[in-house]
Short mmCIF file of C-alpha atoms in Angstrom, two decimals:
data_model
loop_
_atom_site.label_atom_id
_atom_site.label_comp_id
_atom_site.label_asym_id
_atom_site.label_seq_id
_atom_site.Cartn_x
_atom_site.Cartn_y
_atom_site.Cartn_z
CA UNK S 19 120.11 120.10 136.87
CA UNK S 20 122.99 122.19 135.62
CA UNK S 21 122.62 125.44 133.74
CA UNK S 22 124.50 123.99 130.79
CA UNK S 23 121.90 121.25 130.22
CA UNK S 24 120.49 121.13 126.70
CA UNK S 25 117.02 119.71 126.11
CA UNK S 26 117.01 116.52 124.08
CA UNK S 27 113.92 115.61 122.09
CA UNK S 28 112.65 112.08 121.63
CA UNK S 29 110.11 111.85 118.84
CA UNK S 30 108.24 108.94 117.34
CA UNK S 31 109.76 107.85 114.01
CA UNK S 32 106.88 109.16 111.93
CA UNK S 33 107.37 110.60 108.46
CA UNK S 34 106.04 113.94 109.72
CA UNK S 35 108.60 114.18 112.52
CA UNK S 36 111.43 112.99 110.27
CA UNK S 37 110.49 115.58 107.64
CA UNK S 38 110.39 118.36 110.24
CA UNK S 39 113.81 117.38 111.60
CA UNK S 40 115.41 117.14 108.15
CA UNK S 41 113.85 120.43 107.09
CA UNK S 42 115.17 122.15 110.21
CA UNK S 43 118.67 120.82 109.62
CA UNK S 44 118.89 121.83 105.96
CA UNK S 45 116.78 124.99 105.83
CA UNK S 46 117.40 126.47 109.29
CA UNK S 47 120.47 125.25 111.18
CA UNK S 48 122.91 125.02 108.25
CA UNK S 49 121.94 128.50 106.92
CA UNK S 50 122.40 129.95 110.42
CA UNK S 51 125.95 128.59 110.57
CA UNK S 52 126.65 129.65 106.97
CA UNK S 53 125.59 133.20 107.83
CA UNK S 54 128.09 133.19 110.68
CA UNK S 55 130.78 131.94 108.29
CA UNK S 56 130.16 134.88 105.96
CA UNK S 57 128.36 132.86 103.28
CA UNK S 58 125.01 134.64 103.28
CA UNK S 59 124.23 133.89 99.63
CA UNK S 60 124.74 130.14 100.18
CA UNK S 61 122.53 130.37 103.27
CA UNK S 62 119.83 132.10 101.21
CA UNK S 63 120.04 129.35 98.58
CA UNK S 64 119.38 126.69 101.21
CA UNK S 65 116.57 128.68 102.80
CA UNK S 66 114.99 128.99 99.34
CA UNK S 67 114.72 125.23 98.89
CA UNK S 68 111.28 123.66 99.02
CA UNK S 69 110.26 122.54 102.52
CA UNK S 70 110.93 118.87 103.19
CA UNK S 71 107.62 117.06 103.58
CA UNK S 72 106.33 113.59 104.35
CA UNK S 73 106.25 112.93 100.61
CA UNK S 74 110.03 113.48 100.45
CA UNK S 75 110.53 111.02 103.29
CA UNK S 76 108.28 108.40 101.66
CA UNK S 77 110.06 108.87 98.30
CA UNK S 78 113.60 110.08 99.03
CA UNK S 79 114.35 110.58 95.33
CA UNK S 80 112.45 113.84 95.78
CA UNK S 81 115.39 115.10 97.87
CA UNK S 82 117.78 115.09 94.89
CA UNK S 83 117.34 118.83 94.33
CA UNK S 84 118.18 119.48 97.97
CA UNK S 85 121.19 117.18 97.64
CA UNK S 86 122.49 119.02 94.54
CA UNK S 87 122.19 122.38 96.28
CA UNK S 88 123.96 121.18 99.43
CA UNK S 89 126.76 119.75 97.25
CA UNK S 90 127.12 123.12 95.47
CA UNK S 91 127.45 124.89 98.81
CA UNK S 92 130.00 122.32 100.01
CA UNK S 93 132.05 122.92 96.86
CA UNK S 94 131.96 126.68 97.37
CA UNK S 95 132.99 126.55 101.03
CA UNK S 96 135.76 124.03 100.29
CA UNK S 97 137.05 126.38 97.60
CA UNK S 98 136.93 129.31 100.03
CA UNK S 99 138.77 127.30 102.69
CA UNK S 100 141.64 126.50 100.31
CA UNK S 101 142.63 130.17 100.36
CA UNK S 102 142.10 131.52 103.88
CA UNK S 103 141.35 135.24 103.99
CA UNK S 104 143.89 137.73 105.26
CA UNK S 105 143.06 139.62 108.42
CA UNK S 106 142.62 143.29 107.71
CA UNK S 107 144.19 144.51 110.96
CA UNK S 108 147.55 142.70 110.65
CA UNK S 109 147.76 141.68 107.01
CA UNK S 110 148.53 138.11 108.07
CA UNK S 111 146.49 134.95 107.79
CA UNK S 112 145.32 133.61 111.16
CA UNK S 113 147.35 130.54 112.09
CA UNK S 114 146.11 129.27 115.45
CA UNK S 115 143.34 126.88 114.46
CA UNK S 116 143.95 124.62 117.45
CA UNK S 117 142.33 127.00 119.91
CA UNK S 118 139.12 127.43 117.96
CA UNK S 119 135.93 127.73 119.97
CA UNK S 120 133.22 125.37 118.83
CA UNK S 121 130.38 127.49 117.51
CA UNK S 122 127.86 124.62 117.49
CA UNK S 123 126.89 122.96 120.79
CA UNK S 124 127.55 119.21 121.06
CA UNK S 125 123.86 118.40 121.67
CA UNK S 126 122.94 120.09 118.40
CA UNK S 127 125.71 118.27 116.51
CA UNK S 128 124.47 115.02 118.03
CA UNK S 129 120.91 115.77 116.91
CA UNK S 130 122.14 116.66 113.41
CA UNK S 131 124.15 113.43 113.22
CA UNK S 132 121.10 111.42 114.29
CA UNK S 133 118.99 113.12 111.62
CA UNK S 134 121.71 112.42 109.05
CA UNK S 135 121.67 108.73 109.93
CA UNK S 136 117.89 108.53 109.82
CA UNK S 137 117.68 110.16 106.39
CA UNK S 138 120.55 107.99 105.10
CA UNK S 139 118.63 104.91 106.27
CA UNK S 140 115.70 105.86 104.04
CA UNK S 141 117.99 106.27 101.04
CA UNK S 142 119.19 109.88 100.78
CA UNK S 143 122.59 111.30 101.73
CA UNK S 144 121.33 114.90 101.91
CA UNK S 145 121.28 115.18 105.72
CA UNK S 146 124.71 113.59 106.04
CA UNK S 147 125.98 116.13 103.51
CA UNK S 148 124.34 118.87 105.58
CA UNK S 149 126.31 117.62 108.60
CA UNK S 150 129.51 117.86 106.58
CA UNK S 151 128.55 121.39 105.63
CA UNK S 152 127.96 122.28 109.29
CA UNK S 153 131.47 121.15 110.20
CA UNK S 154 133.05 122.95 107.23
CA UNK S 155 131.20 126.20 108.00
CA UNK S 156 132.31 126.02 111.63
CA UNK S 157 135.98 126.30 110.58
CA UNK S 158 135.95 129.98 109.54
CA UNK S 159 133.79 130.90 112.52
CA UNK S 160 135.99 129.17 115.07
CA UNK S 161 139.10 130.57 113.40
CA UNK S 162 137.88 134.14 113.54
CA UNK S 163 137.36 134.48 109.78
CA UNK S 164 133.57 134.53 109.92
CA UNK S 165 131.23 137.47 110.11
CA UNK S 166 130.01 136.41 113.56
CA UNK S 167 131.79 135.31 116.69
CA UNK S 168 131.51 131.69 117.83
CA UNK S 169 129.38 132.87 120.76
CA UNK S 170 126.90 134.59 118.43
CA UNK S 171 126.59 131.52 116.21
CA UNK S 172 126.25 129.30 119.28
CA UNK S 173 123.39 131.47 120.57
CA UNK S 174 121.62 131.47 117.20
CA UNK S 175 122.06 127.72 116.72
CA UNK S 176 120.70 127.08 120.22
CA UNK S 177 117.71 129.36 119.57
CA UNK S 178 117.02 127.50 116.32
CA UNK S 179 117.21 124.15 118.11
CA UNK S 180 114.89 125.32 120.88
CA UNK S 181 112.36 126.58 118.32
CA UNK S 182 112.46 123.14 116.68
CA UNK S 183 111.82 121.51 120.06
CA UNK S 184 108.90 123.84 120.66
CA UNK S 185 107.45 123.21 117.20
CA UNK S 186 107.66 119.43 117.52
CA UNK S 187 106.33 119.41 121.04
CA UNK S 188 103.37 121.53 120.00
CA UNK S 189 102.58 119.53 116.85
CA UNK S 190 103.36 116.03 118.11
CA UNK S 191 101.84 115.20 121.50
CA UNK S 192 103.89 111.96 121.61
CA UNK S 193 107.17 113.87 121.67
CA UNK S 194 109.11 113.87 124.91
CA UNK S 195 111.70 116.38 126.01
CA UNK S 196 114.32 115.35 128.55
CA UNK S 197 117.27 117.20 130.00
CA UNK S 198 120.73 115.73 130.05
CA UNK S 199 123.70 117.17 131.91
CA UNK S 200 126.69 118.50 130.04
CA UNK S 201 129.45 115.99 129.37
#
């Protein structure tokens, strides 16, 4: 086992597990990354959404309010990205986007993509939109425009993911955690 291994959770496809995963993505992981991007008010708006429950999974039309809020946040971050901020120390806009450090670990992005696909399969695009928001919010962080460094966001995102694993493992005895080596 390598030290860079990230635990991967395999859960039964129950409505309870799906709801917990979608809720984590929209109300925990995305706000964590938005905080790092300097969008604390947008993060607070997502945290303030109603928890996603089994009822939402059984009737995905109930996720429309979540979808509208995620779309509003996407619009605001896209608007902010059109006019990159000026660095205070040099007075110039940062230009080297190619060397950005990824603030979100690949295993977490993979889990978020899987959740997005699962929720899309039941009839709601909200988790796929949350994935888009994750990638958009990572741009200012990786470019040095955010309020946190990529390492800080990476640590917080990993802690959030590990707390999700712990929660699911505790509340769903059928869940399995396996370790995979880094790619």
